[in-house]
Short mmCIF file of C-alpha atoms in Angstrom, two decimals:
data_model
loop_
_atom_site.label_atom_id
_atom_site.label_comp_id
_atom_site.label_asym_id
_atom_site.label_seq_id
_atom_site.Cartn_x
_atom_site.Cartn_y
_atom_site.Cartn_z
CA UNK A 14 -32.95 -36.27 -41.93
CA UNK A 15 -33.07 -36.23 -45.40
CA UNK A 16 -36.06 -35.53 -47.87
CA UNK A 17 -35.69 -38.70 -49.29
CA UNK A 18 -36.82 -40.30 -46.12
CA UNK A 19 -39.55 -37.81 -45.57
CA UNK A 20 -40.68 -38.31 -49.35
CA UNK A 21 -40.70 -42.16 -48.55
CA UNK A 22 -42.45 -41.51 -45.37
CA UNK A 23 -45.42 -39.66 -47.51
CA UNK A 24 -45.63 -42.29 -49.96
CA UNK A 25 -45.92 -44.92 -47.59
CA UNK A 26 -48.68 -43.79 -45.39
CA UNK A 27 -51.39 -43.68 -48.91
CA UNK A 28 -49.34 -47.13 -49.62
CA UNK A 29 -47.56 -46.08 -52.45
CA UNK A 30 -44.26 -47.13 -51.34
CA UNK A 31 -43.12 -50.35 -52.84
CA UNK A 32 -42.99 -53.74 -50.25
CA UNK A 33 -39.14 -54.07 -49.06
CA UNK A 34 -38.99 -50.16 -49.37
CA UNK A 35 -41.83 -50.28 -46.98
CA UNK A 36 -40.93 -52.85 -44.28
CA UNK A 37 -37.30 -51.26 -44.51
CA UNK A 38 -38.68 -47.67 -43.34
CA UNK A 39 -41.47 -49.02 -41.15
CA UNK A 40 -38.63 -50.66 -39.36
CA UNK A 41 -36.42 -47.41 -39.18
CA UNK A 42 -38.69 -45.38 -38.36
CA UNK A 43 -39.67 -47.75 -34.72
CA UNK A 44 -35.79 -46.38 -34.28
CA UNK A 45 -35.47 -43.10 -35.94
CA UNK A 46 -37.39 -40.12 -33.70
CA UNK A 47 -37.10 -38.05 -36.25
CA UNK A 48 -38.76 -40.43 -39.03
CA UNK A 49 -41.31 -40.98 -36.82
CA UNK A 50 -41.92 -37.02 -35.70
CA UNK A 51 -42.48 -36.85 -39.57
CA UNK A 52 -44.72 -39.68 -39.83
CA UNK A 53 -47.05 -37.93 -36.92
CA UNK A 54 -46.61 -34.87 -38.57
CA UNK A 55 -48.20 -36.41 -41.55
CA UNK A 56 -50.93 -37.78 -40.15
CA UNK A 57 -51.95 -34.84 -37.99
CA UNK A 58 -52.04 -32.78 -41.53
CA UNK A 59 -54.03 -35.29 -42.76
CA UNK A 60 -56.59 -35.51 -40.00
CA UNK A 61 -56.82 -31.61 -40.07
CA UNK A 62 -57.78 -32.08 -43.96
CA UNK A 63 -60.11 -34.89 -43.19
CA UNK A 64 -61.93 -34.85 -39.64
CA UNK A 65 -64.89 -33.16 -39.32
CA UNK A 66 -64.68 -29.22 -38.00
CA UNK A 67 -66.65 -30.39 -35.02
CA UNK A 68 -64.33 -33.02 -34.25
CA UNK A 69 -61.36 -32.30 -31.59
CA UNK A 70 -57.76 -32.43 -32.48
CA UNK A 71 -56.19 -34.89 -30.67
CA UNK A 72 -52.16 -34.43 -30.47
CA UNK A 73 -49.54 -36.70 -29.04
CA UNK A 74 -51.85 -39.58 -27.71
CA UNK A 75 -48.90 -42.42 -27.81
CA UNK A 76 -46.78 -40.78 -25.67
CA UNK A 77 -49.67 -40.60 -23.07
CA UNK A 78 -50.44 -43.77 -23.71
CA UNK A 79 -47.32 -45.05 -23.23
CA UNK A 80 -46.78 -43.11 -20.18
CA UNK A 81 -50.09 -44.36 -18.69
CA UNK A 82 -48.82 -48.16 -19.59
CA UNK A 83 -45.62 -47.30 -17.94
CA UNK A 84 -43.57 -48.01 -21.44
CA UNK A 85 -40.50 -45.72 -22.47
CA UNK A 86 -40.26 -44.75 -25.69
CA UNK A 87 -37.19 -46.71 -27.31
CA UNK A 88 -38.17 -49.93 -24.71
CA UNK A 89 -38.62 -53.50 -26.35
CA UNK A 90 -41.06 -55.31 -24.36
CA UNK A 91 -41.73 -59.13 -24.48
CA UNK A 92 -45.25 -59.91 -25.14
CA UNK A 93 -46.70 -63.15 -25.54
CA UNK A 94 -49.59 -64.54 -27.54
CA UNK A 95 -52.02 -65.65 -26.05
CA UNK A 96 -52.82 -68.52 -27.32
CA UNK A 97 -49.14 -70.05 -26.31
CA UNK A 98 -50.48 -69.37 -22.62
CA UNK A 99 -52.29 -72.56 -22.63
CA UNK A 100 -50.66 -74.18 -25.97
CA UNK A 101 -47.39 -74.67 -23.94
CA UNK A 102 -48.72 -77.31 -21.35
CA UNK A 103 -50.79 -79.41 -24.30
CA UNK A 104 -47.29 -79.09 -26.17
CA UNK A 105 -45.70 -80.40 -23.18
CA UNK A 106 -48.42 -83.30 -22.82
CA UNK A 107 -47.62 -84.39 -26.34
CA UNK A 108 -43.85 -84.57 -26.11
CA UNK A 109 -44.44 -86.89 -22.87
CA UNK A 110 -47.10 -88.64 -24.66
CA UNK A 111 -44.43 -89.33 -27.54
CA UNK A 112 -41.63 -90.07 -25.28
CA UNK A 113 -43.73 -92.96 -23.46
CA UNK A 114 -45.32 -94.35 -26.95
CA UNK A 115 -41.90 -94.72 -28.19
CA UNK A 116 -40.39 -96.32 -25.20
CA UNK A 117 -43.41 -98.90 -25.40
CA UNK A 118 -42.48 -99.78 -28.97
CA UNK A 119 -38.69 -100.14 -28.36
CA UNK A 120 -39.38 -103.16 -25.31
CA UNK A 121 -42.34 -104.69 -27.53
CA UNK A 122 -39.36 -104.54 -30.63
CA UNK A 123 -36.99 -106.14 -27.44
CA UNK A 124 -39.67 -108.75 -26.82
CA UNK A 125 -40.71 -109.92 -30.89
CA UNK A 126 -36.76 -109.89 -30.94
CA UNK A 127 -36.48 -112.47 -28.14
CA UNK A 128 -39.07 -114.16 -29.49
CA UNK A 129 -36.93 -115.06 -32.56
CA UNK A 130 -35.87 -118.91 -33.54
CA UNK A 131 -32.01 -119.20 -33.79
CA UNK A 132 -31.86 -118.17 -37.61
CA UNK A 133 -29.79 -121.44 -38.40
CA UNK A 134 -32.93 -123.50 -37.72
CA UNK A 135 -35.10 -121.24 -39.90
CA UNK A 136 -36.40 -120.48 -43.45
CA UNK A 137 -36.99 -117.06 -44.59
CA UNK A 138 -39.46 -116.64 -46.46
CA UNK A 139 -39.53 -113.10 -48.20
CA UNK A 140 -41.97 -110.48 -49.47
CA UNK A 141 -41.52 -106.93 -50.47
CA UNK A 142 -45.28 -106.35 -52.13
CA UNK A 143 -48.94 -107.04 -51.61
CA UNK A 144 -49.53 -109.76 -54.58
CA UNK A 145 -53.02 -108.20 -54.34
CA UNK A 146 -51.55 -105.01 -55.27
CA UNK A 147 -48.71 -106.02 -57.30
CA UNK A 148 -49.86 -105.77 -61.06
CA UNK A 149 -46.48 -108.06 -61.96
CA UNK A 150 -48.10 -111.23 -59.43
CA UNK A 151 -48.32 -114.39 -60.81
CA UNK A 152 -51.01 -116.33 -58.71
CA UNK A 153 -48.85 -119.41 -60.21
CA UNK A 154 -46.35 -118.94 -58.16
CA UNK A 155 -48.48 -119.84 -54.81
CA UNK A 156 -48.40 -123.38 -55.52
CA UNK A 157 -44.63 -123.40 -55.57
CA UNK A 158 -44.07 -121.55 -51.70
CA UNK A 159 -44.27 -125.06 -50.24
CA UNK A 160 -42.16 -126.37 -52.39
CA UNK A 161 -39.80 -123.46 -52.18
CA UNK A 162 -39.76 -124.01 -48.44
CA UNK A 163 -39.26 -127.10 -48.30
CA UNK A 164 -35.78 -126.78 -50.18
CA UNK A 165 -34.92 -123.78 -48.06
CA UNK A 166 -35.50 -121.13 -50.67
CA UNK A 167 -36.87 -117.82 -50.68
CA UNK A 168 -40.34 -116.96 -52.51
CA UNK A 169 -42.75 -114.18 -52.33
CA UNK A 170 -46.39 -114.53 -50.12
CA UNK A 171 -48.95 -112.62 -49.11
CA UNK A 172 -48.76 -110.18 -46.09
CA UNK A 173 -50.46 -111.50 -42.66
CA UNK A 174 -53.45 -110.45 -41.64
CA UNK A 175 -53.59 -106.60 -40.36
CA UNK A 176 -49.43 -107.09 -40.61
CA UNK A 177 -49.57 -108.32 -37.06
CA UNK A 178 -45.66 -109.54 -35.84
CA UNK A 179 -48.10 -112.96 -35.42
CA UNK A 180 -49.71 -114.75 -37.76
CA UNK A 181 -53.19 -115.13 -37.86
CA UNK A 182 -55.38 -118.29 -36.66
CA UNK A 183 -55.42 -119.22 -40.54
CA UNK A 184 -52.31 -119.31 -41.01
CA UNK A 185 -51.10 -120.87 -37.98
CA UNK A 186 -53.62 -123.89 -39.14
CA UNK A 187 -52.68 -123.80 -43.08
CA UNK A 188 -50.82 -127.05 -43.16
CA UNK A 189 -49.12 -126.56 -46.11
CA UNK A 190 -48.28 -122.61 -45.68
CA UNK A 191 -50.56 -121.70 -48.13
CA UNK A 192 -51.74 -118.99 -46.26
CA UNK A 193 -55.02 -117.21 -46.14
CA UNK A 194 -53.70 -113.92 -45.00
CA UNK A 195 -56.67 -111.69 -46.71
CA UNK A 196 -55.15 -108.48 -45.17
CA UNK A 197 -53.84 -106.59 -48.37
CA UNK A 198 -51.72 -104.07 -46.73
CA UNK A 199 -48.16 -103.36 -48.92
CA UNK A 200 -45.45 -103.75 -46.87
CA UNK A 201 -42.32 -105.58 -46.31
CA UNK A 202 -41.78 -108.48 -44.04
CA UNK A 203 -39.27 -111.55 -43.24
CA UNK A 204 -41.28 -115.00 -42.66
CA UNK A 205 -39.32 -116.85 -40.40
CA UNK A 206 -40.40 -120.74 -39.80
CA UNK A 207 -38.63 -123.37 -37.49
CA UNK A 208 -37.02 -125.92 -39.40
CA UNK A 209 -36.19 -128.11 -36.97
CA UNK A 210 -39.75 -128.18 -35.77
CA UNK A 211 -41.09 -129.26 -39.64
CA UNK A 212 -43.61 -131.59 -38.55
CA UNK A 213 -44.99 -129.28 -35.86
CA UNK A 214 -46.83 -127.18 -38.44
CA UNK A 215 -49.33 -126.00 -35.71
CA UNK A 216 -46.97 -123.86 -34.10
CA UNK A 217 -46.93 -119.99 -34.63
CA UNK A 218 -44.79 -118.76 -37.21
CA UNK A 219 -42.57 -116.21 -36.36
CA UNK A 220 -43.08 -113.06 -38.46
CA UNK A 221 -40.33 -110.06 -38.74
CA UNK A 222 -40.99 -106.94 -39.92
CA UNK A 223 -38.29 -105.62 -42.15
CA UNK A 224 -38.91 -101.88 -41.93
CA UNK A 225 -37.38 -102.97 -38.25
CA UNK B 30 -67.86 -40.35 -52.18
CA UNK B 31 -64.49 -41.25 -53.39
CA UNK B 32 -62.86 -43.98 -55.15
CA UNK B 33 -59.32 -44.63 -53.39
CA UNK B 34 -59.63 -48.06 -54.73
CA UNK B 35 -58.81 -51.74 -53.07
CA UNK B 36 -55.14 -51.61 -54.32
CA UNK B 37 -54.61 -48.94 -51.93
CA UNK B 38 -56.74 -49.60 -48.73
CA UNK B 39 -55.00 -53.61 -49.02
CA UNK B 40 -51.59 -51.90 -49.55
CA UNK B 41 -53.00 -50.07 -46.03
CA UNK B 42 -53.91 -52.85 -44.33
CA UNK B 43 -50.64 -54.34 -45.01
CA UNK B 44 -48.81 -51.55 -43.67
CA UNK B 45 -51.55 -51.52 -40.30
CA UNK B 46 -50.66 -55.44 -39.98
CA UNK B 47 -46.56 -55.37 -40.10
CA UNK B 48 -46.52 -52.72 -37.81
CA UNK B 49 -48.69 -54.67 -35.47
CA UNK B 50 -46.28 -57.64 -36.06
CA UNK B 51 -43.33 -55.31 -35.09
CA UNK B 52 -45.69 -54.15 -32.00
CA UNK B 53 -46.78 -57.73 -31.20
CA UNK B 54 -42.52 -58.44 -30.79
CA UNK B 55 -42.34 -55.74 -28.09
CA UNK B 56 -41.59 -52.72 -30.44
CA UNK B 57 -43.05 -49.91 -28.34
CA UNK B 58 -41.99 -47.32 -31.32
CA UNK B 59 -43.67 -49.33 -33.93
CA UNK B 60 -47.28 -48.98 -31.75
CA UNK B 61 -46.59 -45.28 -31.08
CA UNK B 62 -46.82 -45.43 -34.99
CA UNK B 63 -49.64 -47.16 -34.78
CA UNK B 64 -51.41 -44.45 -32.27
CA UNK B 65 -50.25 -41.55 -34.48
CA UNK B 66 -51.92 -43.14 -37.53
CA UNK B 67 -54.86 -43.47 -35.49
CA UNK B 68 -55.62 -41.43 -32.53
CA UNK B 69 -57.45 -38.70 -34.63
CA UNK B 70 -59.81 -41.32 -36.02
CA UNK B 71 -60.22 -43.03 -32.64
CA UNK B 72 -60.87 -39.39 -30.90
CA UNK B 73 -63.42 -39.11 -33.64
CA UNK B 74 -65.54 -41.82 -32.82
CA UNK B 75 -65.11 -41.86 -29.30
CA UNK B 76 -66.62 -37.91 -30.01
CA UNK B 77 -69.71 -39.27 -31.15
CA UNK B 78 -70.48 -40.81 -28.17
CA UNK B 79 -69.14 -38.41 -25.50
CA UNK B 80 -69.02 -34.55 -25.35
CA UNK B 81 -66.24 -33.27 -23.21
CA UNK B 82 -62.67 -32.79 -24.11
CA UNK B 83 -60.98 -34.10 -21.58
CA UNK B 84 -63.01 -37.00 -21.43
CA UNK B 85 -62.55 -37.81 -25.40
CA UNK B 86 -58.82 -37.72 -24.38
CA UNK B 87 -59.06 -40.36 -21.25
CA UNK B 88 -61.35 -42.30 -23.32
CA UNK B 89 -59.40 -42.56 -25.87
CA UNK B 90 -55.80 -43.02 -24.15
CA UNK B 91 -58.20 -45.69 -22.54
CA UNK B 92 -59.11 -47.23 -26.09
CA UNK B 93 -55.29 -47.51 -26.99
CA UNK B 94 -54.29 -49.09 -23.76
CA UNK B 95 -56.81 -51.62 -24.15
CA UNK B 96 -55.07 -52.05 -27.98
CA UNK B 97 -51.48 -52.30 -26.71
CA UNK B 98 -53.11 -54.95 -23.98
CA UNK B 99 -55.20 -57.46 -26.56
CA UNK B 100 -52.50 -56.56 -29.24
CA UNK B 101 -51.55 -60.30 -28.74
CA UNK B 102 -54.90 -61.52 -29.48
CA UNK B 103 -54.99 -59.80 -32.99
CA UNK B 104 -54.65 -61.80 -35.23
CA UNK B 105 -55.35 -59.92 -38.47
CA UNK B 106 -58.51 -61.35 -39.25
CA UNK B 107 -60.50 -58.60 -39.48
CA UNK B 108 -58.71 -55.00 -40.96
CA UNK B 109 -56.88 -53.46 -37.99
CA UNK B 110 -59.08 -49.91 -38.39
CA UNK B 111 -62.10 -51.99 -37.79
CA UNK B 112 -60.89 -53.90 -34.66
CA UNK B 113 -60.10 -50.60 -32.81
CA UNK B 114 -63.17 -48.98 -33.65
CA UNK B 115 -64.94 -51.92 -32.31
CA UNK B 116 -62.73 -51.49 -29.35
CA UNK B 117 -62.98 -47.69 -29.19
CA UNK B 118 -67.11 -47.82 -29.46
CA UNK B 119 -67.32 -50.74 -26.60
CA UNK B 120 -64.48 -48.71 -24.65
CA UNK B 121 -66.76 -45.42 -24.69
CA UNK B 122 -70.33 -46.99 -23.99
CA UNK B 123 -68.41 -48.95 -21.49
CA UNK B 124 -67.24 -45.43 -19.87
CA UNK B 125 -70.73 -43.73 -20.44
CA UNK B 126 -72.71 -46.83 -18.02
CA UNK B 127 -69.98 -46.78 -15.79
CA UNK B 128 -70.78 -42.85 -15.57
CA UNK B 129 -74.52 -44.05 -15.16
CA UNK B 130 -75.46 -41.76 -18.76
CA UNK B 131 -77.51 -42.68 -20.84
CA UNK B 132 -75.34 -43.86 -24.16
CA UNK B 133 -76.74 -41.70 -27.29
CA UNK B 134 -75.85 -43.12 -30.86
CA UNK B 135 -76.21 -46.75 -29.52
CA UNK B 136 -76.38 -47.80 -32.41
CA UNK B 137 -73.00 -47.09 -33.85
CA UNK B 138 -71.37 -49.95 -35.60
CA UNK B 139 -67.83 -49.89 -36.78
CA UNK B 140 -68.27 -49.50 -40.54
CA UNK B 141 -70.23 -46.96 -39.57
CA UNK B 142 -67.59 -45.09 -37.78
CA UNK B 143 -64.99 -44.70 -40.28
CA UNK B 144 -67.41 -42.72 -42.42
CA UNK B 145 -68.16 -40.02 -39.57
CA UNK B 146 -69.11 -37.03 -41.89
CA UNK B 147 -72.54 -36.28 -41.39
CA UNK B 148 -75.62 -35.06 -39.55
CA UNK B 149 -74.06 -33.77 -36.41
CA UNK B 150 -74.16 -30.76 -35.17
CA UNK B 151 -71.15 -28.34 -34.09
CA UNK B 152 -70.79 -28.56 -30.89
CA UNK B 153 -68.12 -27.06 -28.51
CA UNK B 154 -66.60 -29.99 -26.29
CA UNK B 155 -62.93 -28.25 -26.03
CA UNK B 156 -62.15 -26.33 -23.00
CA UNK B 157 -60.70 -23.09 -24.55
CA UNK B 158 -57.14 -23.80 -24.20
CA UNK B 159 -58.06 -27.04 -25.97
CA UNK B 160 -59.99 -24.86 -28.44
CA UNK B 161 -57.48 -22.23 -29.31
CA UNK B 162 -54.84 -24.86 -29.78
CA UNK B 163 -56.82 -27.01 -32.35
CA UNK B 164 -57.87 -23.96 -34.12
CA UNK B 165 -54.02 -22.63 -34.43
CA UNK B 166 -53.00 -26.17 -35.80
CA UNK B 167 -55.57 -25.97 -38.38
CA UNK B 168 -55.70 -22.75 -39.12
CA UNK B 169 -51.60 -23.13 -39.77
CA UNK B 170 -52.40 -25.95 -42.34
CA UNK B 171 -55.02 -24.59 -44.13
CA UNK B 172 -52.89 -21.25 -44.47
CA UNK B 173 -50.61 -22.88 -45.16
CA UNK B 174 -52.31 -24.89 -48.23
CA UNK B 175 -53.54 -21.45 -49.36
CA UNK B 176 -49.77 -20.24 -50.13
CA UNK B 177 -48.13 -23.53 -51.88
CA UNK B 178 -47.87 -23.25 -55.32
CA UNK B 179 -51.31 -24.10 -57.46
CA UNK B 180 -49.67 -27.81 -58.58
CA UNK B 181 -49.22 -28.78 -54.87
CA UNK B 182 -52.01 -27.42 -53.21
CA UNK B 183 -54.26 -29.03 -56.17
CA UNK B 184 -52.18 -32.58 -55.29
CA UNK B 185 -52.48 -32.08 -51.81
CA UNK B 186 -56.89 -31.54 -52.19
CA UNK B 187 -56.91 -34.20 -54.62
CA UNK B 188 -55.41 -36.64 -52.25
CA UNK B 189 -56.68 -35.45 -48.29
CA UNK B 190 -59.82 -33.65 -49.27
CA UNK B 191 -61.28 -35.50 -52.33
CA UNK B 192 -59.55 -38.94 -51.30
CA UNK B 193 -58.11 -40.20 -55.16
CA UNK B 194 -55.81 -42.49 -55.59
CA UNK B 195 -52.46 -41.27 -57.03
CA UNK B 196 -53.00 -42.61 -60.55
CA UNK B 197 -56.63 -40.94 -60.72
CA UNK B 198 -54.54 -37.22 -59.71
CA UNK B 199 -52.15 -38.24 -62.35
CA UNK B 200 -54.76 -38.88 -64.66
CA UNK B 201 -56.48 -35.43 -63.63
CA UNK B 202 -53.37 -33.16 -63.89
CA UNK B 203 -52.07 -34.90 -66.69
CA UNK B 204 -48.62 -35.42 -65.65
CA UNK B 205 -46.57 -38.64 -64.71
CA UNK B 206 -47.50 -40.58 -61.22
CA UNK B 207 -43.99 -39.93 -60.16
CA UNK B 208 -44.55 -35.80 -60.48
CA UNK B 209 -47.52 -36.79 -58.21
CA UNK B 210 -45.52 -38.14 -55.42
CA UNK B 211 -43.31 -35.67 -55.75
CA UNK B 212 -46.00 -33.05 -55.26
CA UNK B 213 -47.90 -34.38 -52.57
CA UNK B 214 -44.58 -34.85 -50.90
CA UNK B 215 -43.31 -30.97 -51.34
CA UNK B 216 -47.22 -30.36 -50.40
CA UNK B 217 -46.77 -32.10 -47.03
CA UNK B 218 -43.29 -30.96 -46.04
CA UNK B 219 -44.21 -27.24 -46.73
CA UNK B 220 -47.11 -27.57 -44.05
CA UNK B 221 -44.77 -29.71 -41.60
CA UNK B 222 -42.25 -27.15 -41.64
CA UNK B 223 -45.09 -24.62 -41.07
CA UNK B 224 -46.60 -26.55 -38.18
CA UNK B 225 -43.10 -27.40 -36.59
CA UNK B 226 -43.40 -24.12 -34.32
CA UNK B 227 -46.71 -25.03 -33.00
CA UNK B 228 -45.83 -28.75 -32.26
CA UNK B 229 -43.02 -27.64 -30.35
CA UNK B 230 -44.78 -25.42 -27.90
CA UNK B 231 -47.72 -28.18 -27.96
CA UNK B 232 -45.65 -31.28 -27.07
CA UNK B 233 -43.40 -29.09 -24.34
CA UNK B 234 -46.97 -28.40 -23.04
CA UNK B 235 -48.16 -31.84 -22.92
CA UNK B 236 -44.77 -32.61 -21.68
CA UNK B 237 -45.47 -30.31 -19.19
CA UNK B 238 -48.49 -30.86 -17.42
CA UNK B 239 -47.83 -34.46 -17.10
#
């Protein structure tokens, strides 16, 4: 063993040992006997210097210890915290509780999908942002959507209301799709309306989300 | 009263917390460190409390299995010094009802208990095995101070006995903090060498009767 380690040893135990030197020899030393025979050493000189005379001298207390716990010395033992004890079945709980959420939104995608008009019959009407929100939005425009739709083009609207995949009671009873949707929520969305069904404006609109 | 200031005692606690980390893996070594730094201070307190020698051993082999047990629970909230007192004082009033005594110095609180200097009187709780044994050890370090050279005896007081911080002894002896090291170093390997006899026959004896 060389004085170097020893000289380490004494600097770390007042903490004058720098970090990485630190958790280096604090890590050889849970291996080293020797290291740690110096380390006790230390301390017992230490406690001689600074216990009280009436005070009894208490020597070799961890192997006792250990003994008493029924540990050997070089031994690696697994110990849990406690806390995992009863984190591990709420963890568990959760991943279920994701797995089934997940499976419900896949068949309720299935279903909207389903759902879907035959996109030759259709008109998609488009929106990437809120107008509401959208410092660029020309009310102006609004005015034009029927017309837009009615020669199969592509314009911006509003989002529905609460971004529901259906539209909302105004808007399935806004005659000339100029929409109430009062819902300012930024978000994507495909507008998909039955062409073939033009004069049927009271049926529901079907609505696509394109973050799908 | 000295002035080791809160550099040092965090640069302490630091060490205190990775070894429990290392101890909290399963590192049985790294919480025999752990005893070693602190059985003499745990002994002490549990000593206020109870009298007899063998007892302040069981108690406080008692005291460190209950550490090694709730080890998982520590969290490092709280300095790791102060959550073993805590545990030492409970384990040794615990002891004392179980005994049916009556528990003197009730009112012991942790903070209290690091700072166990004063007002009690000598009192004779080793057997005299126990007695001559603890007076050899000490009497080999303080002999042993007595004969190192003046610079690393004076290093060696300034630090153990008077408690300052290595820059204050620098400061005092006028010399670099790296001489200081060095000093306290040469102070403490002169009395472990010293000791080294005495250990032996001590730990072949403890050995021994267990």
């Amino acid at each position: 063993m060389s004085d170097k380690s020893n000289q380490q040893i004494s600097n770390l135990m007042d903490g004058e040992l720098e970090l990485n030197a630190s958790q280096f020899l604090l890590k050889r030393m849970a291996s080293d006997k020797s290291l740690s025979k110096t380390w006790g050493s230390y301390h017992l000189i230490k406690s001689c210097l600074q216990k009280e005379s009436q005070e009894p001298l208490l020597i070799d207390v961890a192997s006792q210890v250990c003994a008493k716990l029924g540990l050997q010395h070089d031994e690696t033992v697994v110990m849990q915290p406690i806390v995992n004890r009863w984190l591990k079945p709420l963890m568990g709980l959760s991943i279920a509780a994701s797995v089934a959420f997940m499976s419900v939104m896949m068949i309720q995608n299935q279903q909207i999908d389903n759902l879907q008009p035959n996109t030759e019959d259709s008109l998609v009407v488009k929106s990437g942002v809120n107008p509401s929100f959208n410092p660029s939005f020309n009310p102006a425009i609004q005015p034009n959507i029927t017309a837009n739709m009615a020669n199969g083009n592509t314009s911006l609207v509003s989002p529905p209301a609460l971004l529901s995949r259906f539209p909302s009671a105004s808007a399935n009873n806004s005659y000339g799709y100029t929409q109430e949707f009062s819902n300012n929520v930024n978000m994507p969305y495909i507008l998909i309306i039955n062409q073939s069904s033009h004069k049927k404006y009271l049926s529901p609109m079907k609505i696509k989300d394109l973050s799908d | 009263m000295n002035n080791k200031g809160k550099d040092k005692d965090m640069s302490e606690k630091a060490i205190d917390l990775a070894l429990v980390k290392q101890a909290q893996k399963g590192d049985i070594k790294a919480f025999e460190l752990l005893v070693q730094r602190y059985q003499q201070k745990v002994g002490g307190v549990v000593s206020r409390l109870i009298k007899d020698y063998h007892e302040i051993q069981d108690v406080t082999q008692d005291v460190f299995i209950k550490v090694y047990k709730a080890l998982p629970k520590f969290r490092g909230d709280s300095a790791f010094y102060t959550w073993i007192y805590r545990i030492a004082i409970n384990t040794a009033k615990n002891y004392l009802v179980a005994k049916g005594r009556r528990i003197q110095n009730s009112d012991i609180e942790p903070t209290e208990a690091e700072n166990y200097s004063g007002g009690f009187e000598r009192q004779n709780f080793d057997t005299p095995d126990a007695e001559y044994e603890r007076q050899e050890i000490e009497k080999v370090v303080h002999d042993s101070i007595a004969e190192l050279p003046e610079d690393l005896k004076q290093a060696i007081v300034l630090r153990e006995v008077e408690g300052m911080s290595y820059e204050e002894i620098a400061e005092k002896m006028d010399c670099p903090i790296g001489t200081v090291r060095s000093r306290i170093f040469r102070a403490r390997d002169a009395i472990d060498n010293a000791l080294k006899p005495l250990l032996k026959q001590e730990y072949k004896r403890e050995n021994y009767v267990r």
